[in-house]
Structures are given as C-alpha cells and as structure tokens.
C-alpha positions as a printed NumPy array, in Angstrom:
array([[-27.106, -45.277,  -2.061],
       [-25.756, -47.949,  -4.15 ],
       [-27.193, -49.045,  -7.491],
       [-28.168, -52.196,  -6.196],
       [-30.177, -50.948,  -3.199],
       [-31.95 , -48.276,  -5.734],
       [-33.07 , -51.176,  -7.991],
       [-34.326, -53.064,  -5.193],
       [-36.251, -50.015,  -4.237],
       [-37.601, -49.61 ,  -7.799],
       [-39.069, -53.4  ,  -7.896],
       [-40.376, -54.05 ,  -4.362],
       [-40.828, -50.869,  -2.202],
       [-43.778, -48.179,  -2.913],
       [-41.431, -45.641,  -1.037],
       [-39.97 , -42.546,  -2.662],
       [-36.563, -43.335,  -1.509],
       [-34.858, -43.695,  -4.832],
       [-36.258, -40.533,  -6.229],
       [-35.153, -38.816,  -3.291],
       [-31.831, -40.083,  -3.916],
       [-31.938, -39.274,  -7.282],
       [-32.961, -35.731,  -6.943],
       [-29.896, -35.469,  -4.081],
       [-27.491, -36.402,  -6.667],
       [-28.576, -34.189,  -9.373],
       [-28.324, -31.338,  -7.088],
       [-25.543, -29.267,  -7.495],
       [-23.075, -29.015,  -4.927],
       [-22.331, -25.298,  -5.035],
       [-25.11 , -22.955,  -5.424],
       [-25.584, -20.39 ,  -8.078],
       [-24.424, -17.523,  -5.528],
       [-21.392, -19.619,  -4.446],
       [-20.438, -19.812,  -8.064],
       [-21.127, -16.237,  -8.976],
       [-18.666, -15.297,  -6.169],
       [-15.705, -17.517,  -7.144],
       [-16.537, -16.144, -10.421],
       [-15.931, -12.658,  -9.285],
       [-13.054, -13.301,  -7.078],
       [-11.281, -15.115, -10.232],
       [-11.989, -12.12 , -12.542],
       [-10.584,  -9.838,  -9.859],
       [ -7.55 , -11.832,  -9.69 ],
       [ -7.191, -11.823, -13.428],
       [ -8.013,  -7.889, -13.507],
       [ -4.997,  -7.394, -11.019],
       [ -2.491,  -9.23 , -12.933],
       [ -3.422,  -7.781, -16.238],
       [ -3.858,  -4.042, -15.206],
       [ -1.387,  -4.396, -12.035],
       [ -3.457,  -1.254, -10.508],
       [ -1.451,   0.884,  -8.666],
       [ -4.034,   1.19 ,  -5.677],
       [ -4.815,  -2.527,  -5.763],
       [ -7.376,  -1.719,  -2.846],
       [ -9.342,   0.694,  -4.849],
       [-12.384,  -0.949,  -6.628],
       [-13.222,   2.377,  -8.467],
       [ -9.712,   2.702,  -9.895],
       [-10.062,   6.323,  -9.231],
       [ -7.808,   7.455,  -6.376],
       [ -5.008,   7.607,  -8.361],
       [ -4.461,   9.305, -11.785],
       [ -2.636,   6.573, -13.598],
       [ -5.288,   4.278, -12.253],
       [ -8.296,   6.548, -13.278],
       [ -6.943,   7.178, -17.096],
       [ -6.308,   3.24 , -17.507],
       [ -9.738,   2.546, -16.312],
       [-11.288,   5.034, -18.506],
       [ -9.682,   3.879, -21.448],
       [-11.068,   0.428, -20.513],
       [-14.501,   1.683, -20.081],
       [-14.383,   3.543, -23.489],
       [-12.938,   0.52 , -25.16 ],
       [-15.776,  -1.712, -23.515],
       [-18.58 ,   0.571, -25.511],
       [-16.5  ,  -0.011, -28.714],
       [-17.364,  -2.505, -31.111],
       [-14.734,  -5.275, -30.803],
       [-12.581,  -5.024, -34.009],
       [-13.349,  -1.619, -35.06 ],
       [-10.855,   0.896, -35.84 ],
       [-11.528,   3.114, -32.329],
       [-11.458,  -0.319, -30.43 ],
       [ -8.023,  -1.006, -31.912],
       [ -6.692,   2.454, -31.13 ],
       [ -7.805,   2.294, -27.737],
       [ -6.244,  -1.305, -27.202],
       [ -2.84 ,   0.353, -28.53 ],
       [ -2.945,   3.025, -25.65 ],
       [ -4.374,   0.384, -23.057],
       [ -1.562,  -1.791, -23.984],
       [  1.243,   0.868, -23.873],
       [  0.167,   1.737, -20.144],
       [  0.157,  -1.885, -19.283],
       [  3.27 ,  -2.381, -20.771],
       [  4.934,   0.634, -18.457],
       [  3.819,  -1.088, -15.401],
       [  5.024,  -4.583, -16.328],
       [  8.422,  -3.119, -16.769],
       [  8.309,  -1.647, -13.304],
       [  7.323,  -5.238, -12.059],
       [ 10.013,  -6.991, -14.228],
       [ 12.43 ,  -4.565, -12.384],
       [ 11.027,  -5.38 ,  -8.93 ],
       [ 11.35 ,  -9.187,  -9.663],
       [ 14.895,  -8.623, -10.5  ],
       [ 15.571,  -6.659,  -7.523],
       [ 13.672,  -9.305,  -5.247],
       [ 15.874, -12.268,  -6.888],
       [ 18.927, -10.388,  -6.214],
       [ 17.814, -10.036,  -2.504],
       [ 17.703, -13.491,  -2.247],
       [ 13.8  , -14.048,  -2.638],
       [ 14.426, -16.334,  -5.691],
       [ 11.592, -18.834,  -4.862],
       [  9.277, -16.194,  -3.431],
       [  9.467, -13.432,  -6.304],
       [  6.498, -14.409,  -7.904],
       [  4.03 , -14.885,  -4.933],
       [  5.261, -11.64 ,  -3.457],
       [  4.596,  -9.697,  -6.586],
       [  0.887, -10.723,  -6.578],
       [ -1.148,  -8.328,  -4.784],
       [ -4.927,  -9.19 ,  -4.49 ],
       [ -7.749,  -6.811,  -4.415],
       [ -8.487,  -7.516,  -1.118],
       [ -5.192,  -5.879,   0.549],
       [ -5.679,  -3.875,   3.645],
       [ -3.388,  -1.547,   5.248],
       [ -4.927,  -2.487,   8.301],
       [ -3.003,  -5.892,   8.337],
       [  0.547,  -4.158,   7.735],
       [  3.422,  -4.534,   9.397],
       [  6.318,  -2.393,   9.302],
       [  4.583,  -0.209,   7.247],
       [  6.694,   3.031,   8.11 ],
       [  9.855,   1.396,   7.367],
       [  8.313,   0.03 ,   4.186],
       [  7.158,   3.356,   2.958],
       [ 10.396,   5.048,   3.814],
       [ 11.948,   2.409,   1.775],
       [  9.648,   2.995,  -1.178],
       [  9.92 ,   6.384,  -1.197],
       [ 13.521,   6.23 ,  -1.227],
       [ 13.617,   3.855,  -4.211],
       [ 11.168,   5.976,  -6.297],
       [ 13.321,   9.364,  -5.516],
       [ 17.115,   8.203,  -5.797],
       [ 16.529,   5.254,  -8.343],
       [ 14.877,   4.716, -11.859],
       [ 13.075,   1.623, -10.647],
       [  9.718,   3.547, -11.347],
       [ 11.013,   5.892, -13.739],
       [  8.215,   8.386, -13.291],
       [  7.54 ,  11.476, -11.317],
       [  3.928,  10.106,  -9.879],
       [  4.087,   8.819,  -6.256],
       [  5.24 ,   5.194,  -6.4  ],
       [  2.207,   2.591,  -6.767],
       [  0.85 ,   1.59 ,  -3.345],
       [  0.888,  -2.093,  -4.67 ],
       [  4.741,  -2.25 ,  -4.114],
       [  4.562,  -1.271,  -0.235],
       [  1.99 ,  -4.26 ,   0.138],
       [  4.886,  -6.187,  -1.665],
       [  7.373,  -5.002,   1.066],
       [  5.868,  -5.784,   3.884],
       [  3.818,  -9.036,   3.297],
       [  6.222, -11.719,   4.423],
       [  8.149, -12.448,   7.719],
       [ 11.348, -12.486,   5.774],
       [ 10.565,  -8.912,   4.699],
       [ 10.261,  -7.893,   8.366],
       [ 13.918,  -9.413,   8.67 ],
       [ 15.134,  -7.708,   5.407],
       [ 13.97 ,  -4.027,   6.955],
       [ 15.535,  -5.141,  10.154],
       [ 18.998,  -6.171,   8.853],
       [ 19.083,  -4.499,   5.544],
       [ 17.186,  -1.503,   5.53 ],
       [ 20.317,   0.624,   6.305],
       [ 21.829,  -0.471,   2.616],
       [ 18.845,   1.361,   0.81 ],
       [ 18.869,   4.519,   2.647],
       [ 21.77 ,   6.103,   0.737],
       [ 22.672,   9.752,   0.035],
       [ 23.994,   8.707,  -3.442],
       [ 24.659,   5.52 ,  -5.838],
       [ 27.977,   4.905,  -4.334],
       [ 25.965,   3.561,  -1.409],
       [ 23.735,   1.419,  -3.057],
       [ 24.209,  -2.346,  -3.018],
       [ 24.977,  -4.063,  -6.257],
       [ 21.366,  -5.196,  -6.98 ],
       [ 19.976,  -1.659,  -6.702],
       [ 22.853,   0.417,  -8.2  ],
       [ 21.835,  -0.604, -11.731],
       [ 18.744,   1.217, -11.56 ],
       [ 20.231,   4.654, -10.45 ],
       [ 19.322,   7.278, -13.047]])
C-alpha cells in the first residue's frame, strides 16, 4: 500500500490493514533456513577455491591421502589459538600444500589457454563440491587423457594419482567434447617428440 492510503486508514478506519501491511513489509524476504543454505553454499565455493580439493565431491576429504593430509592440518589448526606459535607453524604447512595445488592449476590454465580456451579457462578450472560422476560425458576418453598427462608430462609432478578435479574439467563443456574427438590423438603420444607445443614444455 502507498503511504497516503496507510495515513488515511490510520486516521479514519478502525481496521488493522495498516498494521498488517507494516508487518508484511518488516518480514524478511528470505527465511533463516534459506539464508543459512546460501551461506553454506558460499562457504563451500570459497573452500574449493582455497584448498583445490583433489576429490571435490568428497565432503569428508578422506578418500585421497593428499586431501586427508590437508584436511587434518586444517582441523588441527582450527583448535589452536590464532596467532600462537602452533597456529603459525600449521599455517606454513597448509600454505605449502595449497601452493603445490595452485602451481598445478596454473599449469592447467596455461594449457587450456594454449588450446584455445582463452575465455573459458577460469570457468573450466572452477569445480564445485556438487560435481557428480553421473553427469559425466566422454569420461573414458577424459580419464585416458588425464592418465597420459600424469604419466608422461610434469603437469602434476607427483607420483600420486592425478586429482579427480581435472577429470571434471576435461569433460564439462561441449567444446571439450569436440576436443576429445578431434584432438585427443595429439596427446596419446609415446614420447615428448609427439607432443603439441602447448604440452611439450611440461615434459619431464
């Protein structure tokens, strides 16, 4: 209702229309449950972007050794007094593990940009906690490519299995499907000499 109508009701009416309307205006648009849900989802996104979990769909962060190690450090640190010597030491270890993950992500960004995904690189590299294997397409080809990049290049620079998050990255867009059908053979090489220029720099 308009302000003039509410003033008229207040002066000449005995009804409670004005009070009801004021109550409606004061009532929040989103309930507490809805706000809590959005806050949780926002926290999950920040958590993924900060920690770059190898298994993004695992809420317990216990399925992979590297995720479990990082998660345990975070849990231990959360019980320390912020600013204490123990807190600072744990922060150094946590940041070192995150830096290794960021380095891998930077290599992937460079690779995607060199493959022509200039505009999509950032969005392709963003994997949410709700990522599902059920919605994957071209998963076998993606996994073969991921294993090849892991075993024959230094993109991951680790003996551990390649992070599953990059499997989701490889299969998530239609253009990625075309990439598999038209360009997978470029990567199924037997030696560095068969690598395209965009990947050859990552050979160990």
